[in-house]
Amino acid sequence: MALKHATPMLDELEKGPWPSFVTDVKRMAPKNRMCEDWLGIMEMSYRDKEGHWKHGGIVGVLGYGGGVIGRYCDRPDLFPNVAHFHTIRINQPASKYYTTEVLRKLCDLFEPRGSGLTNLHGSTGDIVLLGTTTDQLEPIFYELTHEMEMDLGGSGSNLRTPEGCLGMSRCEWSCINTQDIIYDLTMEYQDALHRPMFPYKFKFKASGCPMDCVAAIARSDCSIIGTWRDKIRIDQDAVKAYAAGELVPHAGAGGREKRAFDITAEVIDLCPTKCMEWDGKALKIWDEDCTRCMHCIRVMPRALRPGVDTGATILVGAKAPILEGAQLSSVVIPFMKMEPPYAEFKEFVEKVWDYWMENGKNRERLGEMIQRVGLREFLKATDLTPDPRMINTPRYNPYIFYDPAEVPGGWEHDGVAFRQRHQA
Amino acid sequence: MGQIEFKGKQFEVDEDGFISSFDQWNPDWVEYVKTSEGITDLTEEHWKVIHVLQDYYKKHGIAPMVRILTKVTGYKLKYIYELFPSGPGKGACKMAGLPKPTGCV
């Protein structure tokens, strides 16, 4: 069936081995007028090298301040079916495990009420329904909540949809139950997620170990990263099997090429703190010097495992460049046990929010506020004690502030007494 | 942009139903918008929120942060949602005639 608009440039993207989004949308187009016009407006953008969506858009559902991203095309005369093309964010199950039943229901819900196009998933984690009209928002929300027991995700100056790595569901390195943490935080802070109350957006992400498969350190204002504080568990026989070439290093991630595994060159010498020793018979690790970078565990997963006294490192402040430059999260709690109901963690979070809501400027991310007020003030506000593990290096400049209460005599000085000792 | 006529007055609005300039605002606008924002009866509390937003906007040229709105009115955010179901941005600001919220929404 011929489509309404010619798309010579998009057609090029149907070539090649990678799954083509153009082919996918074209398959929907004969039965969905929005898809047809979407292809048309995309082709126009490819030709003109300009976006064709108007600025902003404020739509939503009653009771919530976010969850829907309003969008209108700037040529409704040419592409009337995408005049409205709003995006709906739906809160996904932690780590994105589904049954086909749920996905089918979701498709059946959305296809007649929008474009049928989706993004699985948005980079924050949400299921994204791409393209619907304002009058469909409340009906979609009604069916979502009443028939599927699913809710919208976050948007705006609020808590955004939290997400974690798949954690203990199928990874032997996970030190914390990331899925339970994410679900628990999502449910606990529903109000903060649906009704914007913050100076700006705020994100949680939880990774089971420092491999950080959900990129918590880079993409969340509060990063929860699993770790341990006892010894790495060593199976010496398995180490020998790796050294003898019986087990494949990196679980085979090095490719199919058969090669001898050099444990000294690939593990011992690459350890960042050089706290390992291999004498050909036994592997020794000086755990007190280990920074738990995961390298040796990753190379020999069947021989080495994280310890059993597990918890998480809490880091804060990651953000993209706007306004003051990109930041990764920095350590503020080197180790915290993470067990339900996560009371200690939530106490910390609420102190952070109280302080940030009071002191954060309009559209100032947490990381920028800490940059502005200083880590010291942030630690004071959250009742944390400064710790060498919170810094990479001590400061090099001598512009050091003291609390007047800690300086004998304070800041009040008698100028007359000074002049009696020193002539002008 | 579209034109809306209500009680003999003209309002120019965008797709989201925000009036195109604050100067066009008058109390009839609030009457017109209220139903689409899920409000049946306007109370003094609605008007208090609207007036706080307008005073702040006239003085500072921007809408206040949510925290300032809750502090000045004395209403908790939850109560503001009871008054304006679509929230302080889409609901109250629209009715007060303030420009449409922008940024990462």
Coordinates of C-alpha atoms in Angstrom, one line a residue:
Chain A
M1 CA 0.0 0.0 0.0
A2 CA 1.4 3.4 -1.0
L3 CA 2.0 5.8 1.8
K4 CA 0.8 9.3 1.8
H5 CA 4.2 11.0 1.8
A6 CA 7.3 10.2 -0.3
T7 CA 10.3 9.5 2.0
P8 CA 13.3 9.1 -0.2
M9 CA 15.8 9.9 2.5
L10 CA 14.2 7.8 5.2
D11 CA 14.0 4.9 2.7
E12 CA 17.8 4.8 2.7
L13 CA 17.7 3.9 6.3
E14 CA 15.9 0.7 5.5
K15 CA 19.2 -0.7 4.1
G16 CA 21.9 -2.4 6.2
P17 CA 21.8 -5.1 8.8
W18 CA 20.7 -3.1 11.9
P19 CA 16.9 -3.1 12.7
S20 CA 15.5 -0.2 10.9
F21 CA 13.2 2.2 12.7
V22 CA 11.9 3.3 9.3
T23 CA 10.9 -0.2 8.4
D24 CA 9.2 -0.6 11.7
V25 CA 7.2 2.6 11.5
K26 CA 6.3 1.9 7.9
R27 CA 4.8 -1.4 9.0
M28 CA 2.5 0.5 11.3
A29 CA 1.7 3.3 8.9
P30 CA -1.0 1.6 6.7
K31 CA -3.2 1.2 9.8
N32 CA -2.3 4.4 11.7
R33 CA -2.7 7.9 10.3
M34 CA -0.3 9.4 12.9
C35 CA 2.5 7.1 11.7
E36 CA 2.0 8.2 8.1
D37 CA 2.3 11.9 9.0
W38 CA 5.1 11.2 11.4
L39 CA 7.1 9.7 8.5
G40 CA 6.3 12.7 6.4
I41 CA 7.4 15.3 9.0
M42 CA 10.6 13.3 9.7
E43 CA 11.4 13.3 6.0
M44 CA 10.9 17.1 5.9
S45 CA 13.3 17.5 8.9
Y46 CA 15.9 15.3 7.2
R47 CA 15.6 17.5 4.1
D48 CA 15.6 20.9 5.9
K49 CA 17.9 19.8 8.7
E50 CA 15.6 21.5 11.1
G51 CA 13.3 20.1 13.8
H52 CA 9.6 20.6 13.2
W53 CA 8.2 20.5 16.7
K54 CA 7.0 23.7 18.4
H55 CA 8.5 24.9 21.6
G56 CA 7.5 23.2 24.8
G57 CA 3.9 22.1 25.6
I58 CA 2.1 21.8 28.9
V59 CA -0.4 19.0 29.1
G60 CA -1.1 16.4 31.7
V61 CA -3.7 14.5 33.8
L62 CA -5.6 15.9 36.7
G63 CA -3.9 15.3 40.1
Y64 CA -0.4 15.1 38.7
G65 CA 2.0 17.8 37.7
G66 CA 4.1 15.7 35.3
G67 CA 4.3 12.4 33.4
V68 CA 3.3 13.7 30.0
I69 CA 5.5 15.7 27.6
G70 CA 3.4 17.9 25.4
R71 CA 4.4 18.3 21.8
Y72 CA 2.8 20.1 18.7
C73 CA 4.2 20.0 15.2
D74 CA 4.8 23.4 13.5
R75 CA 3.2 22.4 10.2
P76 CA -0.2 21.1 11.2
D77 CA -1.4 22.2 7.7
L78 CA 0.8 19.6 6.1
F79 CA 0.7 16.9 8.8
P80 CA -2.6 17.3 10.6
N81 CA -2.4 13.8 12.2
V82 CA 0.7 14.8 14.2
A83 CA -0.6 18.3 15.1
H84 CA -0.7 16.8 18.7
F85 CA 2.1 14.3 19.4
H86 CA 2.4 14.1 23.1
T87 CA 4.6 11.6 24.9
I88 CA 3.4 9.6 27.9
R89 CA 5.9 8.2 30.4
I90 CA 4.8 5.1 32.2
N91 CA 6.6 3.8 35.3
Q92 CA 8.3 0.5 34.3
P93 CA 8.9 -2.5 36.6
A94 CA 12.3 -2.4 38.1
S95 CA 14.9 -3.8 35.7
K96 CA 12.3 -4.1 33.0
Y97 CA 11.1 -7.7 33.3
Y98 CA 7.8 -8.3 31.6
T99 CA 5.3 -10.9 30.7
T100 CA 3.9 -10.9 27.1
E101 CA 0.5 -10.5 28.7
V102 CA 1.3 -7.1 30.1
L103 CA 3.0 -5.9 27.0
R104 CA 0.1 -7.1 24.8
K105 CA -2.4 -5.2 27.0
L106 CA -0.3 -2.1 26.9
C107 CA -0.2 -2.3 23.1
D108 CA -3.9 -2.9 22.9
L109 CA -4.5 0.1 25.1
F110 CA -2.2 2.5 23.2
E111 CA -2.7 1.5 19.5
P112 CA -6.3 2.8 19.2
R113 CA -5.5 5.9 21.3
G114 CA -2.3 7.1 19.7
S115 CA 0.4 6.4 17.2
G116 CA 1.2 2.9 18.4
L117 CA 4.9 4.0 18.5
T118 CA 6.9 3.5 21.6
N119 CA 10.4 3.9 23.0
L120 CA 11.4 0.9 25.0
H121 CA 12.7 2.6 27.1
G122 CA 13.4 6.2 27.8
S123 CA 17.0 6.7 29.2
T124 CA 15.7 7.3 32.7
G125 CA 13.8 4.0 32.5
D126 CA 10.2 4.8 31.6
I127 CA 8.1 3.0 29.1
V128 CA 7.5 5.7 26.6
L129 CA 4.3 6.0 24.5
L130 CA 5.2 8.2 21.6
G131 CA 2.5 10.4 20.2
T132 CA -1.1 11.0 21.2
T133 CA -3.6 13.8 21.5
T134 CA -4.7 15.9 24.5
D135 CA -8.2 14.4 24.6
Q136 CA -6.8 10.9 24.9
L137 CA -4.6 11.6 27.9
E138 CA -7.2 11.1 30.6
P139 CA -8.7 8.0 29.0
I140 CA -5.3 6.4 28.6
F141 CA -4.5 7.3 32.3
Y142 CA -7.8 5.8 33.4
E143 CA -7.2 2.5 31.6
L144 CA -3.6 2.4 32.7
T145 CA -4.5 2.7 36.4
H146 CA -7.9 0.9 36.5
E147 CA -7.1 -2.0 34.1
M148 CA -3.4 -2.4 34.2
E149 CA -2.6 -1.1 37.7
M150 CA 0.3 0.9 36.2
D151 CA 1.1 4.5 36.8
L152 CA 2.8 7.4 35.0
G153 CA 6.5 8.1 35.4
G154 CA 8.0 11.4 36.4
S155 CA 8.7 14.6 34.5
G156 CA 9.3 18.2 35.5
S157 CA 11.0 19.5 38.7
N158 CA 10.4 16.4 40.7
L159 CA 11.6 12.9 41.5
R160 CA 12.0 11.2 38.2
T161 CA 11.3 7.5 37.6
P162 CA 14.0 5.5 39.6
E163 CA 15.7 2.6 37.9
G164 CA 18.3 0.0 38.8
C165 CA 20.5 -2.7 37.2
L166 CA 18.9 -6.1 37.2
G167 CA 20.7 -6.9 40.4
M168 CA 20.2 -10.2 42.2
S169 CA 17.7 -11.3 39.6
R170 CA 20.5 -12.7 37.4
C171 CA 23.9 -11.4 38.4
E172 CA 26.3 -13.1 40.9
W173 CA 28.0 -9.8 41.7
S174 CA 25.0 -7.8 43.0
C175 CA 25.7 -6.7 46.6
I176 CA 22.3 -5.2 47.1
N177 CA 18.8 -6.0 46.0
T178 CA 18.6 -3.1 43.5
Q179 CA 15.1 -4.1 42.3
D180 CA 13.7 -4.0 45.8
I181 CA 15.4 -0.7 46.6
I182 CA 14.1 0.9 43.4
Y183 CA 10.5 -0.4 43.9
D184 CA 10.6 0.7 47.6
L185 CA 11.8 4.2 46.8
T186 CA 9.3 4.5 43.9
M187 CA 6.4 3.6 46.1
E188 CA 7.6 5.6 49.2
Y189 CA 8.1 8.8 47.2
Q190 CA 5.1 8.7 44.9
D191 CA 4.1 12.2 45.9
A192 CA 7.5 13.6 45.1
L193 CA 7.4 11.8 41.7
H194 CA 4.0 13.0 40.6
R195 CA 3.8 16.5 42.0
P196 CA 6.8 18.7 41.3
M197 CA 8.0 20.3 44.5
F198 CA 11.8 20.5 44.0
P199 CA 14.0 23.3 42.7
Y200 CA 14.7 21.0 39.7
K201 CA 14.7 17.4 38.7
F202 CA 16.1 14.7 41.0
K203 CA 17.0 11.1 40.0
F204 CA 17.8 7.9 41.9
K205 CA 19.6 5.0 40.4
A206 CA 20.9 1.8 42.0
S207 CA 23.6 -0.5 40.7
G208 CA 24.4 -3.8 42.4
C209 CA 28.1 -3.4 42.2
P210 CA 30.8 -0.9 41.0
M211 CA 30.4 -2.2 37.4
D212 CA 27.5 0.1 37.5
C213 CA 25.3 -1.3 34.7
V214 CA 22.7 1.4 35.1
A215 CA 25.3 4.2 35.1
A216 CA 24.1 5.5 38.5
I217 CA 27.3 7.4 39.0
A218 CA 26.8 9.4 35.8
R219 CA 23.0 9.7 35.5
S220 CA 21.5 10.1 38.9
D221 CA 21.5 12.9 41.6
C222 CA 21.7 10.2 44.2
S223 CA 23.6 7.1 43.1
I224 CA 23.4 3.9 45.1
I225 CA 26.2 1.5 44.3
G226 CA 26.6 -1.9 45.9
T227 CA 29.9 -2.9 47.5
W228 CA 31.2 -5.1 50.3
R229 CA 33.6 -4.5 53.3
D230 CA 34.9 -7.9 54.0
K231 CA 37.2 -10.2 51.9
I232 CA 36.8 -11.2 48.3
R233 CA 35.9 -14.9 48.3
I234 CA 38.6 -17.0 46.5
D235 CA 38.2 -20.5 45.1
Q236 CA 41.8 -21.4 44.7
D237 CA 41.1 -24.5 42.6
A238 CA 39.1 -22.3 40.1
V239 CA 42.0 -19.8 40.0
K240 CA 44.3 -22.7 39.1
A241 CA 41.8 -23.8 36.4
Y242 CA 41.9 -20.3 34.9
A243 CA 45.8 -20.2 35.1
A244 CA 45.9 -23.6 33.4
G245 CA 43.6 -22.5 30.6
E246 CA 40.7 -24.7 31.6
L247 CA 38.4 -21.8 32.2
V248 CA 37.9 -18.9 29.8
P249 CA 38.8 -15.5 31.2
H250 CA 36.2 -12.7 31.1
A251 CA 33.6 -15.5 30.7
G252 CA 34.6 -15.4 27.0
A253 CA 34.0 -11.7 26.5
G254 CA 37.4 -11.5 24.9
G255 CA 36.1 -13.1 21.7
R256 CA 36.5 -16.6 20.2
E257 CA 40.2 -16.5 19.6
K258 CA 41.9 -19.2 21.7
R259 CA 44.9 -17.8 23.6
A260 CA 46.8 -18.5 26.7
F261 CA 45.6 -16.6 29.7
D262 CA 48.4 -14.8 31.5
I263 CA 47.1 -14.3 35.0
T264 CA 50.0 -12.1 36.0
A265 CA 49.7 -9.7 33.1
E266 CA 45.9 -9.6 33.0
V267 CA 45.0 -9.6 36.6
I268 CA 47.9 -9.1 39.1
D269 CA 49.6 -6.3 37.2
L270 CA 46.4 -4.6 36.3
C271 CA 45.1 -4.3 39.9
P272 CA 45.0 -0.6 40.6
T273 CA 46.3 -0.9 44.2
K274 CA 48.7 -3.8 43.4
C275 CA 47.3 -5.8 46.4
M276 CA 47.4 -9.2 44.8
E277 CA 50.0 -11.9 44.5
W278 CA 50.1 -15.1 42.5
D279 CA 52.9 -17.6 43.0
G280 CA 51.7 -20.2 40.5
K281 CA 49.9 -22.2 43.2
A282 CA 47.7 -19.8 45.3
L283 CA 46.3 -16.4 44.8
K284 CA 46.6 -13.9 47.7
I285 CA 44.7 -10.7 48.1
W286 CA 45.5 -8.1 50.7
D287 CA 41.9 -7.0 51.1
E288 CA 42.7 -4.0 53.3
D289 CA 44.3 -2.4 50.3
C290 CA 41.6 -3.4 47.8
T291 CA 39.4 -0.6 46.5
R292 CA 36.8 -3.1 45.1
C293 CA 37.2 -2.0 41.5
M294 CA 35.8 -5.4 40.3
H295 CA 38.6 -6.0 37.8
C296 CA 39.9 -9.4 39.1
I297 CA 36.4 -10.6 39.8
R298 CA 35.3 -9.7 36.3
V299 CA 38.2 -11.6 34.7
M300 CA 37.8 -14.7 36.8
P301 CA 34.1 -14.8 37.7
R302 CA 34.2 -18.5 38.6
A303 CA 37.1 -18.1 41.0
L304 CA 36.5 -14.8 42.7
R305 CA 33.3 -13.3 44.3
P306 CA 32.4 -10.2 46.2
G307 CA 32.4 -10.5 50.0
V308 CA 29.4 -11.4 52.1
D309 CA 29.2 -8.2 54.3
T310 CA 27.5 -6.2 51.6
G311 CA 25.9 -2.7 51.4
A312 CA 26.2 0.3 49.3
T313 CA 28.3 3.4 48.7
I314 CA 26.0 6.5 48.4
L315 CA 27.2 9.2 46.0
V316 CA 25.5 12.5 45.1
G317 CA 25.5 15.2 42.4
A318 CA 25.8 13.7 38.9
K319 CA 24.4 15.8 36.1
A320 CA 24.8 16.7 32.5
P321 CA 26.7 19.9 31.5
I322 CA 24.0 22.6 31.8
L323 CA 24.6 25.0 33.5
E324 CA 27.9 24.7 35.4
G325 CA 29.5 21.7 33.7
A326 CA 29.0 17.9 33.8
Q327 CA 29.5 16.1 37.1
L328 CA 29.8 12.5 38.2
S329 CA 28.4 11.8 41.6
S330 CA 30.8 12.0 44.6
V331 CA 31.0 9.8 47.6
V332 CA 29.2 11.1 50.7
I333 CA 28.5 7.8 52.5
P334 CA 31.4 5.3 51.9
F335 CA 29.4 2.4 53.2
M336 CA 25.8 1.8 54.3
K337 CA 23.9 -1.4 54.9
M338 CA 20.9 -1.5 52.6
E339 CA 18.2 -3.7 54.0
P340 CA 14.4 -3.1 54.0
P341 CA 12.8 -0.8 54.9
Y342 CA 15.9 1.2 54.1
A343 CA 15.2 3.6 57.0
E344 CA 18.8 4.9 57.3
F345 CA 19.0 5.7 53.6
K346 CA 15.6 7.4 53.6
E347 CA 16.5 9.5 56.6
F348 CA 19.6 10.7 54.6
V349 CA 17.5 11.4 51.5
E350 CA 14.9 13.4 53.4
K351 CA 17.7 15.6 54.9
V352 CA 19.1 16.1 51.5
W353 CA 15.7 17.1 50.1
D354 CA 14.9 19.4 53.0
Y355 CA 18.2 21.3 52.6
W356 CA 18.0 21.4 48.8
M357 CA 14.4 22.5 48.7
E358 CA 15.2 25.3 51.1
N359 CA 18.6 26.4 49.6
G360 CA 18.6 25.3 46.0
K361 CA 18.0 28.0 43.4
N362 CA 15.4 27.8 40.7
R363 CA 16.6 25.1 38.2
E364 CA 19.7 24.3 40.2
R365 CA 20.6 20.6 40.4
L366 CA 21.8 19.1 43.7
G367 CA 25.3 18.8 42.3
E368 CA 25.4 22.5 41.5
M369 CA 24.1 23.5 44.8
I370 CA 26.8 21.5 46.6
Q371 CA 29.4 23.2 44.3
R372 CA 28.0 26.6 45.3
V373 CA 27.6 26.1 49.1
G374 CA 30.5 23.7 49.4
L375 CA 30.7 20.0 50.4
R376 CA 31.3 21.1 54.0
E377 CA 27.9 22.8 54.3
F378 CA 26.2 19.9 52.6
L379 CA 27.7 17.4 55.1
K380 CA 26.7 19.6 58.0
A381 CA 23.1 19.8 56.7
T382 CA 22.9 16.0 56.3
D383 CA 24.7 15.2 59.6
L384 CA 27.6 13.4 57.9
T385 CA 31.1 13.5 59.2
P386 CA 33.9 14.5 56.7
D387 CA 35.9 11.4 55.7
P388 CA 39.1 11.1 53.6
R389 CA 37.2 8.8 51.3
M390 CA 35.0 11.7 50.2
I391 CA 37.9 13.4 48.3
N392 CA 40.2 12.6 45.6
T393 CA 43.0 14.9 46.9
P394 CA 43.0 17.5 49.6
R395 CA 42.7 21.1 48.5
Y396 CA 45.8 22.8 47.1
N397 CA 44.7 26.4 47.8
P398 CA 44.9 27.9 51.3
Y399 CA 41.5 29.7 51.2
I400 CA 40.2 27.8 54.2
F401 CA 37.2 28.9 56.1
Y402 CA 37.0 28.4 59.9
D403 CA 33.9 28.3 62.0
P404 CA 34.3 31.3 64.5
A405 CA 33.3 28.9 67.3
E406 CA 36.4 26.8 66.7
V407 CA 38.8 29.8 66.7
P408 CA 39.9 31.0 70.2
G409 CA 38.6 34.5 70.7
G410 CA 36.2 34.3 67.7
W411 CA 35.9 37.1 65.1
E412 CA 35.3 40.0 67.6
H413 CA 38.5 42.0 68.0
D414 CA 39.4 45.1 70.0
G415 CA 41.0 47.6 67.6
V416 CA 42.1 49.9 70.4
A417 CA 44.0 47.1 72.2
F418 CA 45.6 46.2 68.9
R419 CA 46.8 49.8 68.4
Q420 CA 48.4 49.8 71.9
R421 CA 50.6 46.9 70.8
H422 CA 51.2 48.2 67.2
Q423 CA 51.7 51.8 66.1
A424 CA 49.8 53.0 63.0
Chain B
M1 CA -2.7 30.4 18.2
G2 CA -6.5 30.5 18.5
Q3 CA -9.1 33.0 19.4
I4 CA -11.6 32.4 22.2
E5 CA -14.6 34.5 23.0
F6 CA -16.2 34.4 26.4
K7 CA -18.7 36.8 27.9
G8 CA -18.0 39.2 25.0
K9 CA -14.3 39.3 25.6
Q10 CA -11.6 38.0 23.3
F11 CA -8.6 35.9 24.4
E12 CA -5.7 34.8 22.3
V13 CA -4.5 31.4 23.4
D14 CA -1.9 28.7 22.4
E15 CA -2.5 25.0 21.9
D16 CA -2.1 24.4 25.7
G17 CA -4.8 27.0 26.5
F18 CA -2.4 29.6 27.9
I19 CA -3.2 33.2 27.1
S20 CA -0.6 34.8 24.9
S21 CA 0.1 37.8 27.1
F22 CA -0.6 38.7 30.7
D23 CA -2.2 42.0 29.7
Q24 CA -5.1 40.1 28.2
W25 CA -6.0 38.7 31.6
N26 CA -9.2 39.6 33.4
P27 CA -11.4 37.8 36.0
D28 CA -13.6 36.4 33.2
W29 CA -10.7 34.4 32.0
V30 CA -10.6 32.5 35.2
E31 CA -14.3 31.7 34.9
Y32 CA -13.7 30.4 31.4
V33 CA -10.7 28.2 32.2
K34 CA -11.9 26.7 35.4
T35 CA -13.8 23.7 34.0
S36 CA -11.0 22.5 31.7
E37 CA -8.8 22.5 34.8
G38 CA -11.2 20.3 36.8
I39 CA -12.7 23.1 39.0
T40 CA -16.4 23.6 39.6
D41 CA -16.6 26.4 42.2
L42 CA -14.0 29.1 42.6
T43 CA -13.4 29.9 46.3
E44 CA -11.5 32.6 48.0
E45 CA -8.6 30.2 48.3
H46 CA -8.4 29.8 44.6
W47 CA -8.3 33.6 44.2
K48 CA -5.6 33.9 46.9
V49 CA -3.3 31.5 44.9
I50 CA -4.1 33.4 41.7
H51 CA -3.4 36.8 43.3
V52 CA -0.1 35.6 44.9
L53 CA 1.1 34.3 41.5
Q54 CA 0.1 37.6 39.8
D55 CA 1.7 39.8 42.4
Y56 CA 4.9 37.8 42.2
Y57 CA 4.9 37.9 38.4
K58 CA 4.4 41.6 38.3
K59 CA 7.2 42.2 40.7
H60 CA 9.8 39.7 39.5
G61 CA 8.8 38.9 35.9
I62 CA 8.7 35.2 36.5
A63 CA 6.5 32.7 38.3
P64 CA 7.6 31.8 41.8
M65 CA 9.1 28.4 42.7
V66 CA 6.7 26.0 44.2
R67 CA 8.3 26.4 47.6
I68 CA 7.7 30.1 47.6
L69 CA 4.1 29.7 46.5
T70 CA 3.4 27.3 49.4
K71 CA 5.2 29.6 51.9
V72 CA 3.5 32.8 50.9
T73 CA 0.0 31.3 50.6
G74 CA 0.5 29.0 53.6
Y75 CA -1.0 26.1 51.6
K76 CA 0.8 22.8 51.4
L77 CA 1.5 21.5 47.9
K78 CA -1.1 18.8 48.5
Y79 CA -3.8 21.4 49.2
I80 CA -2.8 23.4 46.1
Y81 CA -3.5 20.2 44.1
E82 CA -6.9 19.9 45.8
L83 CA -7.6 23.5 44.7
F84 CA -6.0 23.1 41.2
P85 CA -6.0 19.4 40.2
S86 CA -3.6 19.9 37.3
G87 CA -1.2 21.6 39.7
P88 CA 0.4 25.0 40.2
G89 CA 1.9 25.2 36.7
K90 CA -0.7 23.9 34.3
G91 CA -3.6 24.9 36.6
A92 CA -2.9 28.0 38.7
C93 CA -0.5 29.7 36.4
K94 CA -2.8 29.2 33.4
M95 CA -5.7 30.7 35.3
A96 CA -3.6 33.6 36.6
G97 CA -2.6 34.5 33.0
L98 CA 1.1 33.8 33.5
P99 CA 3.3 32.6 30.6
K100 CA 3.5 28.9 30.1
P101 CA 6.1 27.1 32.2
T102 CA 9.2 26.1 30.1
G103 CA 12.2 23.9 30.4
C104 CA 12.4 20.2 31.0
V105 CA 8.8 19.4 31.9

